[in-house]
Amino acid sequence: MKPLLFLMGLPIVLFGSQFSVIVSKKAPFSTLSTQQVREIYLLKRHFVGDVKIIPINLVGQDESRSVFESAVLGMDRNRLNDYWVKQHFQGVTPPLTQPSFESIKAFVQNVEGSMGYLPSGMVDSTVKVVYEF
Amino acid sequence: MMTIQKMGLLLCLIALVQADSYTLGHGLQVDNMLNVGGYFATEFEFKDKDKIFTLDDVAVMAYGDINPMFSYMAEFEAIGFYQKNFNDGVESSKRQFHAERVYGDVWLSDAYNIRFGKQITPIGYWNKEPINVLRDMTSNPLYSSLLFPKFLTGIDINGYIPAIEGMKYHLFGQKNPDLDDEYINIRNTHFFGLSLEKEISNDYSCGGSIGDYIPLASQRTRFLQANAKYDDSKWQMLSEVLLAKSEYDAGDSDYTLSGYVQGMVRYTPQYAFLGRYEHFNDHHRGSEDNIGIVGFSYRPIYPVSFKGEYQWHSRNDENRALFSFSVLF
């Protein structure tokens, strides 16, 4: 697990961040820690300040999603699946998903409190970057 | 209670008709307001001459978000649904469903939320995931069923402590009878406690609790509990310990000490081997046991569990083998 995380993180060290976690331009916060993003996507936390956060994930088995899960959530797909099965018993369902990065970006632009991740090359002035990986 | 059974079946049918897709172990999501699921467990016990088969838990549950501030959970369960002893041929069944959990959550902030109704007592690890399919061993430690009320009909104020990263608290209390006391391990009308849990990293966590309860028997018990866990993708170590002091109407008092340590190695994501040692000593009742267990777990997928174990007790007549099959759907 740890060597895999190292390999996932190596491109970031060599070439800069590949992905950005984004929120609405109106969001009253500008940076989040890895721990905060992780807890939001695992639905352990629901707020940043007074803002209720709606995390959005990429649907399916896309490689970008695996990078996010390993680098930020610190879990491989098996462990994450186990986690969500346990959460089902606690009455918690996984974050909403969108079929593409374009739809994640549109969702974040239009729904207050929503949060998603994109390839850093897709970020423009319509959204705010709060974390990079 | 028949009405509850019909209601559960109706919910399942509605969900089956309306759900877009279904993944085993994740429930049927009709919409944000209604997710439906359930679970069952079967168990084979071999003890002395007895060979007992039990369809032990059959449960349905529904939960959802009414709005961004309020969510609910309702779970109804029949324990001992069917049992047969192959030694003497005796069969029994209890097919009535009872309210296992019925509660609402009010989400106010990360630091302050309120859960009200009948809920699992937020203490330690084992008690919060008590069903067979989520456990890695078939048997429960005595610690988890004899020393504090497993359920609470009351209020739990909970959240993250703002000044300490990863530290969660639960401040809970009950001052009334249980909502449905059929499967209650310790019936009471007075139960208060504070529980803390700290997530140190992805792999390490620890916590502790204090509590005070007055069972319907003439007794008052105060307890101190601690727990610690290491869990990576391959290894898991789990330990919980509890010290309780009980005062009795006759004026005397006594201690109970119980704890366990359980280790697991996941040979593959599907296969795991486990061992557990437990100590239990209720001085007042003169009830002491030391239990060593070895077992295996096979999960073709996570929500489907086959498990087996053999228990050695310091009370020799309690030795037994257990096998179980359980599914969360």
CSV table of C-alpha atoms in Angstrom, one decimal:
chain,number,residue,atom,x,y,z
A,1,MET,CA,0.0,0.0,0.0
A,2,LYS,CA,2.7,2.5,1.0
A,3,PRO,CA,4.9,1.9,-2.0
A,4,LEU,CA,1.8,2.3,-4.2
A,5,LEU,CA,1.1,5.6,-2.6
A,6,PHE,CA,4.7,6.7,-3.1
A,7,LEU,CA,4.5,5.8,-6.8
A,8,MET,CA,1.2,7.7,-7.1
A,9,GLY,CA,2.8,10.8,-5.5
A,10,LEU,CA,6.0,10.7,-7.5
A,11,PRO,CA,4.6,12.4,-10.6
A,12,ILE,CA,3.4,15.3,-8.4
A,13,VAL,CA,6.9,15.8,-7.0
A,14,LEU,CA,8.5,15.7,-10.5
A,15,PHE,CA,5.9,17.5,-12.6
A,16,GLY,CA,3.7,19.5,-10.2
A,17,SER,CA,0.1,18.8,-9.3
A,18,GLN,CA,-2.0,16.7,-11.7
A,19,PHE,CA,-5.4,17.3,-10.2
A,20,SER,CA,-7.2,20.2,-8.4
A,21,VAL,CA,-10.0,20.0,-5.9
A,22,ILE,CA,-12.4,22.8,-6.8
A,23,VAL,CA,-15.3,24.6,-5.2
A,24,SER,CA,-17.6,27.5,-6.2
A,25,LYS,CA,-15.9,30.9,-6.7
A,26,LYS,CA,-18.3,32.2,-3.9
A,27,ALA,CA,-17.1,29.7,-1.3
A,28,PRO,CA,-15.8,31.6,1.8
A,29,PHE,CA,-12.6,29.5,2.2
A,30,SER,CA,-9.6,29.2,0.0
A,31,THR,CA,-7.5,26.2,1.1
A,32,LEU,CA,-8.2,22.8,2.6
A,33,SER,CA,-5.8,20.2,4.1
A,34,THR,CA,-5.5,16.6,2.9
A,35,GLN,CA,-7.2,15.5,6.1
A,36,GLN,CA,-10.2,17.9,5.5
A,37,VAL,CA,-10.7,16.7,1.8
A,38,ARG,CA,-10.4,13.1,3.0
A,39,GLU,CA,-12.9,13.5,5.8
A,40,ILE,CA,-15.3,15.3,3.4
A,41,TYR,CA,-15.2,12.6,0.8
A,42,LEU,CA,-15.5,9.8,3.4
A,43,LEU,CA,-18.6,11.7,4.7
A,44,LYS,CA,-17.1,12.0,8.2
A,45,ARG,CA,-17.3,15.8,8.0
A,46,HIS,CA,-20.1,17.7,6.3
A,47,PHE,CA,-19.1,21.3,6.7
A,48,VAL,CA,-16.3,23.8,6.1
A,49,GLY,CA,-17.0,26.6,8.4
A,50,ASP,CA,-20.8,27.2,8.0
A,51,VAL,CA,-20.9,25.8,4.5
A,52,LYS,CA,-22.5,22.4,4.0
A,53,ILE,CA,-20.3,20.6,1.5
A,54,ILE,CA,-21.6,18.2,-1.2
A,55,PRO,CA,-18.6,16.2,-2.5
A,56,ILE,CA,-18.9,14.9,-6.1
A,57,ASN,CA,-16.9,11.9,-7.4
A,58,LEU,CA,-16.2,10.7,-10.8
A,59,VAL,CA,-18.4,7.7,-11.8
A,60,GLY,CA,-17.0,4.2,-12.4
A,61,GLN,CA,-13.4,2.9,-12.5
A,62,ASP,CA,-11.7,5.8,-14.2
A,63,GLU,CA,-7.9,5.9,-13.5
A,64,SER,CA,-8.2,9.5,-12.2
A,65,ARG,CA,-10.6,8.3,-9.6
A,66,SER,CA,-8.1,5.7,-8.5
A,67,VAL,CA,-5.4,8.3,-8.3
A,68,PHE,CA,-7.7,10.5,-6.1
A,69,GLU,CA,-8.6,7.6,-3.8
A,70,SER,CA,-5.0,6.5,-3.3
A,71,ALA,CA,-3.4,9.9,-3.0
A,72,VAL,CA,-6.0,11.8,-1.0
A,73,LEU,CA,-8.3,9.2,0.6
A,74,GLY,CA,-5.3,6.9,1.3
A,75,MET,CA,-7.3,3.8,0.3
A,76,ASP,CA,-7.2,1.3,-2.5
A,77,ARG,CA,-10.5,0.3,-4.2
A,78,ASN,CA,-11.0,-2.9,-2.1
A,79,ARG,CA,-10.6,-1.1,1.2
A,80,LEU,CA,-12.8,1.8,0.1
A,81,ASN,CA,-15.5,-0.6,-1.0
A,82,ASP,CA,-15.3,-2.3,2.4
A,83,TYR,CA,-15.7,1.1,4.0
A,84,TRP,CA,-18.8,2.0,2.1
A,85,VAL,CA,-20.4,-1.4,2.8
A,86,LYS,CA,-19.9,-0.7,6.5
A,87,GLN,CA,-21.3,2.8,6.0
A,88,HIS,CA,-24.4,1.4,4.4
A,89,PHE,CA,-25.1,-0.3,7.8
A,90,GLN,CA,-24.7,3.1,9.4
A,91,GLY,CA,-27.1,4.7,7.0
A,92,VAL,CA,-24.6,6.6,4.9
A,93,THR,CA,-24.3,6.3,1.1
A,94,PRO,CA,-21.2,7.3,-1.0
A,95,PRO,CA,-20.9,10.7,-2.5
A,96,LEU,CA,-22.8,11.7,-5.6
A,97,THR,CA,-21.1,10.9,-8.9
A,98,GLN,CA,-20.9,12.6,-12.3
A,99,PRO,CA,-20.0,10.9,-15.6
A,100,SER,CA,-17.2,13.3,-16.7
A,101,PHE,CA,-14.9,16.1,-15.5
A,102,GLU,CA,-17.0,18.5,-17.6
A,103,SER,CA,-20.1,17.6,-15.6
A,104,ILE,CA,-18.3,17.8,-12.3
A,105,LYS,CA,-17.1,21.3,-13.2
A,106,ALA,CA,-20.6,22.4,-14.3
A,107,PHE,CA,-22.1,20.9,-11.0
A,108,VAL,CA,-19.6,22.9,-8.9
A,109,GLN,CA,-20.3,26.1,-10.9
A,110,ASN,CA,-24.0,25.8,-10.4
A,111,VAL,CA,-24.6,24.1,-7.0
A,112,GLU,CA,-23.5,26.1,-3.9
A,113,GLY,CA,-21.4,24.0,-1.5
A,114,SER,CA,-20.4,21.4,-4.0
A,115,MET,CA,-16.8,20.2,-4.3
A,116,GLY,CA,-15.2,18.1,-7.1
A,117,TYR,CA,-11.8,17.3,-8.6
A,118,LEU,CA,-10.4,18.0,-12.1
A,119,PRO,CA,-7.2,17.7,-14.0
A,120,SER,CA,-5.4,20.9,-13.2
A,121,GLY,CA,-5.4,21.8,-16.9
A,122,MET,CA,-9.2,22.2,-16.9
A,123,VAL,CA,-9.2,24.8,-14.1
A,124,ASP,CA,-10.2,28.3,-15.1
A,125,SER,CA,-11.5,31.5,-13.4
A,126,THR,CA,-15.0,30.1,-13.0
A,127,VAL,CA,-14.0,27.9,-10.0
A,128,LYS,CA,-11.7,28.1,-7.0
A,129,VAL,CA,-8.9,25.7,-6.3
A,130,VAL,CA,-8.7,24.7,-2.6
A,131,TYR,CA,-6.4,21.7,-2.8
A,132,GLU,CA,-4.0,20.1,-5.3
A,133,PHE,CA,-2.6,16.6,-5.6
B,1,MET,CA,-45.6,-6.4,14.8
B,2,MET,CA,-47.0,-8.0,11.7
B,3,THR,CA,-47.7,-4.5,10.4
B,4,ILE,CA,-43.9,-3.8,10.6
B,5,GLN,CA,-43.1,-7.0,8.6
B,6,LYS,CA,-45.6,-5.9,5.9
B,7,MET,CA,-44.2,-2.4,5.9
B,8,GLY,CA,-40.6,-3.8,5.5
B,9,LEU,CA,-41.7,-6.0,2.6
B,10,LEU,CA,-43.5,-3.1,1.0
B,11,LEU,CA,-40.5,-0.9,1.3
B,12,CYS,CA,-38.3,-3.6,-0.4
B,13,LEU,CA,-40.8,-4.1,-3.2
B,14,ILE,CA,-41.0,-0.3,-3.8
B,15,ALA,CA,-37.2,-0.1,-3.9
B,16,LEU,CA,-36.9,-3.1,-6.3
B,17,VAL,CA,-39.3,-1.6,-8.7
B,18,GLN,CA,-37.8,1.9,-8.6
B,19,ALA,CA,-34.1,1.4,-8.1
B,20,ASP,CA,-31.9,2.1,-11.2
B,21,SER,CA,-29.1,-0.2,-10.2
B,22,TYR,CA,-28.1,-2.4,-7.3
B,23,THR,CA,-24.8,-3.4,-5.8
B,24,LEU,CA,-24.8,-6.1,-3.1
B,25,GLY,CA,-23.9,-4.6,0.2
B,26,HIS,CA,-24.8,-1.0,-0.7
B,27,GLY,CA,-28.6,-1.2,-0.4
B,28,LEU,CA,-31.2,-0.1,-2.9
B,29,GLN,CA,-31.3,3.6,-3.4
B,30,VAL,CA,-34.8,4.7,-4.4
B,31,ASP,CA,-33.9,8.4,-3.9
B,32,ASN,CA,-32.2,10.5,-1.3
B,33,MET,CA,-35.1,10.0,1.1
B,34,LEU,CA,-35.2,6.2,0.9
B,35,ASN,CA,-32.5,3.6,0.8
B,36,VAL,CA,-33.4,0.1,1.7
B,37,GLY,CA,-31.3,-2.8,2.8
B,38,GLY,CA,-31.0,-5.7,5.2
B,39,TYR,CA,-29.0,-8.6,6.3
B,40,PHE,CA,-29.2,-12.2,7.6
B,41,ALA,CA,-26.9,-14.6,9.3
B,42,THR,CA,-26.9,-18.3,9.7
B,43,GLU,CA,-24.8,-20.1,12.3
B,44,PHE,CA,-23.8,-23.7,13.0
B,45,GLU,CA,-22.6,-24.5,16.5
B,46,PHE,CA,-20.9,-27.7,17.6
B,47,LYS,CA,-20.6,-28.1,21.3
B,48,ASP,CA,-20.3,-31.5,23.1
B,49,LYS,CA,-23.1,-33.6,21.5
B,50,ASP,CA,-25.1,-30.6,20.3
B,51,LYS,CA,-25.2,-29.6,16.7
B,52,ILE,CA,-27.3,-26.5,16.4
B,53,PHE,CA,-28.3,-24.6,13.2
B,54,THR,CA,-29.7,-21.1,13.6
B,55,LEU,CA,-31.0,-18.6,11.1
B,56,ASP,CA,-30.0,-16.0,13.7
B,57,ASP,CA,-30.6,-12.5,12.3
B,58,VAL,CA,-33.1,-11.4,9.7
B,59,ALA,CA,-33.3,-7.7,9.4
B,60,VAL,CA,-34.6,-5.0,7.1
B,61,MET,CA,-33.6,-1.4,7.3
B,62,ALA,CA,-34.5,1.9,5.6
B,63,TYR,CA,-32.7,5.2,5.8
B,64,GLY,CA,-32.4,8.5,4.0
B,65,ASP,CA,-32.1,12.3,4.1
B,66,ILE,CA,-35.4,14.2,4.6
B,67,ASN,CA,-33.6,17.4,3.9
B,68,PRO,CA,-29.9,18.6,4.2
B,69,MET,CA,-30.4,19.0,8.0
B,70,PHE,CA,-32.3,15.9,8.9
B,71,SER,CA,-31.9,12.2,8.2
B,72,TYR,CA,-33.4,9.0,9.7
B,73,MET,CA,-32.7,5.3,10.2
B,74,ALA,CA,-35.2,2.5,10.9
B,75,GLU,CA,-34.2,-1.1,11.3
B,76,PHE,CA,-36.4,-4.1,12.3
B,77,GLU,CA,-34.9,-7.4,13.2
B,78,ALA,CA,-35.9,-10.9,14.1
B,79,ILE,CA,-33.3,-12.8,16.2
B,80,GLY,CA,-33.5,-16.6,16.4
B,81,PHE,CA,-35.7,-16.7,13.3
B,82,TYR,CA,-35.3,-20.5,13.1
B,83,GLN,CA,-33.3,-22.9,15.1
B,84,LYS,CA,-32.8,-26.7,15.0
B,85,ASN,CA,-30.8,-28.9,17.3
B,86,PHE,CA,-29.8,-32.0,15.2
B,87,ASN,CA,-29.0,-33.9,18.4
B,88,ASP,CA,-32.5,-34.0,19.8
B,89,GLY,CA,-34.5,-32.8,16.7
B,90,VAL,CA,-36.0,-29.8,18.6
B,91,GLU,CA,-37.0,-26.9,16.4
B,92,SER,CA,-38.0,-23.4,17.4
B,93,SER,CA,-38.6,-20.1,15.7
B,94,LYS,CA,-39.2,-16.5,16.6
B,95,ARG,CA,-40.5,-14.7,13.5
B,96,GLN,CA,-41.6,-11.4,15.1
B,97,PHE,CA,-39.7,-8.4,14.0
B,98,HIS,CA,-38.7,-5.8,16.6
B,99,ALA,CA,-37.3,-2.3,16.4
B,100,GLU,CA,-33.6,-2.6,16.5
B,101,ARG,CA,-32.8,1.0,15.6
B,102,VAL,CA,-35.2,3.9,15.1
B,103,TYR,CA,-33.6,7.3,15.2
B,104,GLY,CA,-33.3,10.7,13.6
B,105,ASP,CA,-30.2,12.8,13.0
B,106,VAL,CA,-30.1,16.6,13.1
B,107,TRP,CA,-27.0,17.9,11.3
B,108,LEU,CA,-26.1,21.3,12.7
B,109,SER,CA,-22.4,21.5,12.2
B,110,ASP,CA,-19.3,19.2,12.3
B,111,ALA,CA,-19.0,20.1,16.0
B,112,TYR,CA,-22.5,19.7,17.1
B,113,ASN,CA,-25.1,17.1,15.9
B,114,ILE,CA,-28.0,15.4,17.6
B,115,ARG,CA,-29.1,11.8,17.3
B,116,PHE,CA,-32.4,11.0,19.0
B,117,GLY,CA,-34.3,7.7,19.3
B,118,LYS,CA,-33.2,4.1,19.7
B,119,GLN,CA,-29.7,3.7,18.6
B,120,ILE,CA,-26.5,1.7,19.0
B,121,THR,CA,-24.5,2.9,22.0
B,122,PRO,CA,-21.5,4.8,20.6
B,123,ILE,CA,-18.8,2.9,22.6
B,124,GLY,CA,-15.7,1.3,21.2
B,125,TYR,CA,-15.4,-0.6,17.9
B,126,TRP,CA,-17.3,-3.9,18.3
B,127,ASN,CA,-20.5,-2.4,19.6
B,128,LYS,CA,-20.8,0.0,16.7
B,129,GLU,CA,-20.6,-2.8,14.0
B,130,PRO,CA,-22.4,-5.6,15.9
B,131,ILE,CA,-23.8,-7.7,13.0
B,132,ASN,CA,-22.3,-10.9,11.9
B,133,VAL,CA,-21.5,-10.0,8.3
B,134,LEU,CA,-19.4,-6.9,9.4
B,135,ARG,CA,-17.5,-8.8,12.0
B,136,ASP,CA,-14.4,-10.9,11.3
B,137,MET,CA,-15.3,-13.5,13.8
B,138,THR,CA,-18.6,-15.3,14.4
B,139,SER,CA,-18.7,-14.9,18.1
B,140,ASN,CA,-18.9,-11.7,20.1
B,141,PRO,CA,-16.5,-11.1,23.0
B,142,LEU,CA,-18.3,-11.3,26.4
B,143,TYR,CA,-17.1,-7.7,26.8
B,144,SER,CA,-19.5,-6.5,24.1
B,145,SER,CA,-22.7,-8.1,25.5
B,146,LEU,CA,-22.5,-8.2,29.3
B,147,LEU,CA,-20.9,-5.0,30.6
B,148,PHE,CA,-22.8,-2.0,29.2
B,149,PRO,CA,-26.2,-1.4,27.4
B,150,LYS,CA,-25.6,-2.1,23.7
B,151,PHE,CA,-28.5,0.1,22.8
B,152,LEU,CA,-29.7,3.5,24.0
B,153,THR,CA,-33.1,5.1,23.7
B,154,GLY,CA,-32.3,8.7,24.2
B,155,ILE,CA,-30.1,11.5,22.9
B,156,ASP,CA,-26.5,11.4,21.6
B,157,ILE,CA,-24.9,14.8,21.0
B,158,ASN,CA,-21.9,14.2,18.8
B,159,GLY,CA,-19.3,15.9,16.6
B,160,TYR,CA,-15.7,16.7,16.1
B,161,ILE,CA,-13.9,18.7,18.8
B,162,PRO,CA,-12.8,21.8,16.9
B,163,ALA,CA,-9.5,22.3,18.6
B,164,ILE,CA,-8.2,18.7,18.2
B,165,GLU,CA,-7.8,17.3,14.7
B,166,GLY,CA,-9.6,13.9,14.2
B,167,MET,CA,-11.1,13.8,17.7
B,168,LYS,CA,-14.8,12.9,17.8
B,169,TYR,CA,-17.0,13.0,20.9
B,170,HIS,CA,-20.4,11.5,21.9
B,171,LEU,CA,-22.3,12.7,24.9
B,172,PHE,CA,-25.2,10.5,25.4
B,173,GLY,CA,-28.1,9.9,27.8
B,174,GLN,CA,-31.2,7.9,28.4
B,175,LYS,CA,-33.7,8.6,31.2
B,176,ASN,CA,-36.7,6.5,30.1
B,177,PRO,CA,-37.6,2.9,29.2
B,178,ASP,CA,-36.2,1.4,26.0
B,179,LEU,CA,-38.3,1.9,22.9
B,180,ASP,CA,-38.4,-1.8,22.2
B,181,ASP,CA,-36.7,-3.9,24.9
B,182,GLU,CA,-37.0,-7.3,23.2
B,183,TYR,CA,-33.3,-7.6,22.3
B,184,ILE,CA,-31.9,-5.3,25.0
B,185,ASN,CA,-29.0,-6.8,26.9
B,186,ILE,CA,-29.3,-4.6,30.0
B,187,ARG,CA,-32.7,-3.0,30.5
B,188,ASN,CA,-32.5,0.3,32.2
B,189,THR,CA,-34.1,3.7,32.6
B,190,HIS,CA,-30.9,5.6,33.4
B,191,PHE,CA,-27.8,5.5,31.2
B,192,PHE,CA,-25.4,8.4,30.7
B,193,GLY,CA,-21.9,8.5,29.2
B,194,LEU,CA,-19.2,10.2,27.3
B,195,SER,CA,-17.2,8.6,24.5
B,196,LEU,CA,-14.1,10.0,22.7
B,197,GLU,CA,-12.4,8.6,19.6
B,198,LYS,CA,-9.3,9.8,17.9
B,199,GLU,CA,-8.3,8.9,14.4
B,200,ILE,CA,-4.5,9.2,14.5
B,201,SER,CA,-4.0,8.3,10.9
B,202,ASN,CA,-5.6,6.1,8.2
B,203,ASP,CA,-4.3,3.0,10.0
B,204,TYR,CA,-4.3,4.0,13.7
B,205,SER,CA,-7.2,5.0,16.0
B,206,CYS,CA,-7.9,4.9,19.7
B,207,GLY,CA,-10.6,6.0,22.1
B,208,GLY,CA,-12.3,5.7,25.5
B,209,SER,CA,-15.6,6.0,27.3
B,210,ILE,CA,-17.0,6.6,30.7
B,211,GLY,CA,-20.6,5.7,31.7
B,212,ASP,CA,-23.1,5.2,34.4
B,213,TYR,CA,-26.2,3.1,34.2
B,214,ILE,CA,-28.9,1.7,36.6
B,215,PRO,CA,-30.3,-1.6,35.4
B,216,LEU,CA,-33.8,-2.6,36.4
B,217,ALA,CA,-32.2,-5.0,38.9
B,218,SER,CA,-31.1,-3.3,42.2
B,219,GLN,CA,-27.7,-2.3,41.0
B,220,ARG,CA,-25.8,0.8,39.8
B,221,THR,CA,-22.8,0.4,37.5
B,222,ARG,CA,-20.1,2.9,36.5
B,223,PHE,CA,-17.5,2.0,33.9
B,224,LEU,CA,-14.3,3.1,32.3
B,225,GLN,CA,-13.5,1.7,28.8
B,226,ALA,CA,-10.6,2.1,26.4
B,227,ASN,CA,-10.0,0.8,22.8
B,228,ALA,CA,-7.2,0.9,20.2
B,229,LYS,CA,-7.0,-0.3,16.6
B,230,TYR,CA,-4.4,-0.7,13.9
B,231,ASP,CA,-5.7,-1.6,10.5
B,232,ASP,CA,-3.9,-1.5,7.2
B,233,SER,CA,-4.8,-3.5,4.1
B,234,LYS,CA,-3.1,-6.6,5.4
B,235,TRP,CA,-3.0,-6.6,9.2
B,236,GLN,CA,-5.5,-5.6,11.8
B,237,MET,CA,-5.0,-5.5,15.6
B,238,LEU,CA,-8.0,-4.6,17.8
B,239,SER,CA,-8.3,-4.3,21.5
B,240,GLU,CA,-10.9,-3.1,24.0
B,241,VAL,CA,-10.9,-3.2,27.7
B,242,LEU,CA,-13.5,-2.3,30.3
B,243,LEU,CA,-13.5,-1.9,34.1
B,244,ALA,CA,-16.8,-1.6,35.8
B,245,LYS,CA,-17.7,-1.0,39.4
B,246,SER,CA,-21.2,-2.0,40.5
B,247,GLU,CA,-23.0,-1.0,43.7
B,248,TYR,CA,-25.8,-3.2,45.0
B,249,ASP,CA,-28.8,-2.4,47.2
B,250,ALA,CA,-27.4,-4.6,49.9
B,251,GLY,CA,-24.7,-2.1,50.3
B,252,ASP,CA,-21.9,-4.1,48.8
B,253,SER,CA,-19.9,-3.3,45.7
B,254,ASP,CA,-17.6,-5.2,43.3
B,255,TYR,CA,-15.6,-5.0,40.2
B,256,THR,CA,-15.8,-6.5,36.7
B,257,LEU,CA,-12.9,-6.5,34.4
B,258,SER,CA,-13.1,-7.6,30.8
B,259,GLY,CA,-11.0,-7.1,27.7
B,260,TYR,CA,-9.9,-8.7,24.5
B,261,VAL,CA,-7.2,-8.5,21.9
B,262,GLN,CA,-7.8,-9.7,18.4
B,263,GLY,CA,-5.4,-10.0,15.5
B,264,MET,CA,-6.1,-10.6,11.9
B,265,VAL,CA,-3.9,-11.2,8.8
B,266,ARG,CA,-5.6,-10.8,5.4
B,267,TYR,CA,-3.8,-13.5,3.3
B,268,THR,CA,-5.7,-12.0,0.3
B,269,PRO,CA,-8.6,-9.5,0.2
B,270,GLN,CA,-10.9,-12.6,0.4
B,271,TYR,CA,-9.1,-14.8,3.0
B,272,ALA,CA,-8.1,-13.9,6.5
B,273,PHE,CA,-6.9,-15.8,9.6
B,274,LEU,CA,-7.7,-14.6,13.0
B,275,GLY,CA,-6.9,-15.1,16.7
B,276,ARG,CA,-8.5,-13.6,19.8
B,277,TYR,CA,-7.8,-13.8,23.5
B,278,GLU,CA,-10.4,-12.6,26.0
B,279,HIS,CA,-10.4,-12.3,29.7
B,280,PHE,CA,-13.6,-11.9,31.7
B,281,ASN,CA,-14.0,-11.7,35.4
B,282,ASP,CA,-17.2,-10.6,37.2
B,283,HIS,CA,-16.1,-10.8,40.9
B,284,HIS,CA,-19.7,-10.3,42.2
B,285,ARG,CA,-21.1,-13.4,40.4
B,286,GLY,CA,-17.8,-15.3,40.6
B,287,SER,CA,-17.9,-15.6,36.9
B,288,GLU,CA,-14.5,-15.9,35.3
B,289,ASP,CA,-13.4,-17.1,31.9
B,290,ASN,CA,-10.3,-16.9,29.7
B,291,ILE,CA,-11.1,-17.6,26.1
B,292,GLY,CA,-8.7,-18.3,23.2
B,293,ILE,CA,-10.1,-18.5,19.7
B,294,VAL,CA,-8.6,-19.2,16.3
B,295,GLY,CA,-10.6,-18.7,13.1
B,296,PHE,CA,-10.8,-18.0,9.4
B,297,SER,CA,-12.8,-15.7,7.3
B,298,TYR,CA,-13.6,-16.0,3.6
B,299,ARG,CA,-15.4,-13.1,1.8
B,300,PRO,CA,-15.8,-13.8,-2.0
B,301,ILE,CA,-17.0,-10.2,-1.9
B,302,TYR,CA,-17.1,-8.0,1.2
B,303,PRO,CA,-20.8,-8.2,2.0
B,304,VAL,CA,-20.8,-12.0,1.8
B,305,SER,CA,-19.1,-13.7,4.7
B,306,PHE,CA,-18.2,-17.3,5.6
B,307,LYS,CA,-16.5,-17.7,8.9
B,308,GLY,CA,-15.3,-20.5,11.1
B,309,GLU,CA,-13.7,-20.6,14.6
B,310,TYR,CA,-12.8,-22.8,17.5
B,311,GLN,CA,-13.0,-21.6,21.1
B,312,TRP,CA,-11.1,-22.9,24.1
B,313,HIS,CA,-12.5,-21.8,27.4
B,314,SER,CA,-10.9,-22.0,30.8
B,315,ARG,CA,-14.3,-23.4,31.7
B,316,ASN,CA,-13.8,-26.6,29.7
B,317,ASP,CA,-17.5,-27.4,29.2
B,318,GLU,CA,-17.8,-24.2,27.1
B,319,ASN,CA,-15.4,-25.2,24.3
B,320,ARG,CA,-17.1,-25.1,20.9
B,321,ALA,CA,-16.8,-24.7,17.2
B,322,LEU,CA,-18.8,-22.1,15.3
B,323,PHE,CA,-19.4,-21.6,11.6
B,324,SER,CA,-21.5,-18.9,10.0
B,325,PHE,CA,-22.7,-17.6,6.7
B,326,SER,CA,-24.0,-14.0,6.5
B,327,VAL,CA,-25.0,-11.5,3.8
B,328,LEU,CA,-25.6,-7.7,3.8
B,329,PHE,CA,-27.8,-6.6,1.0
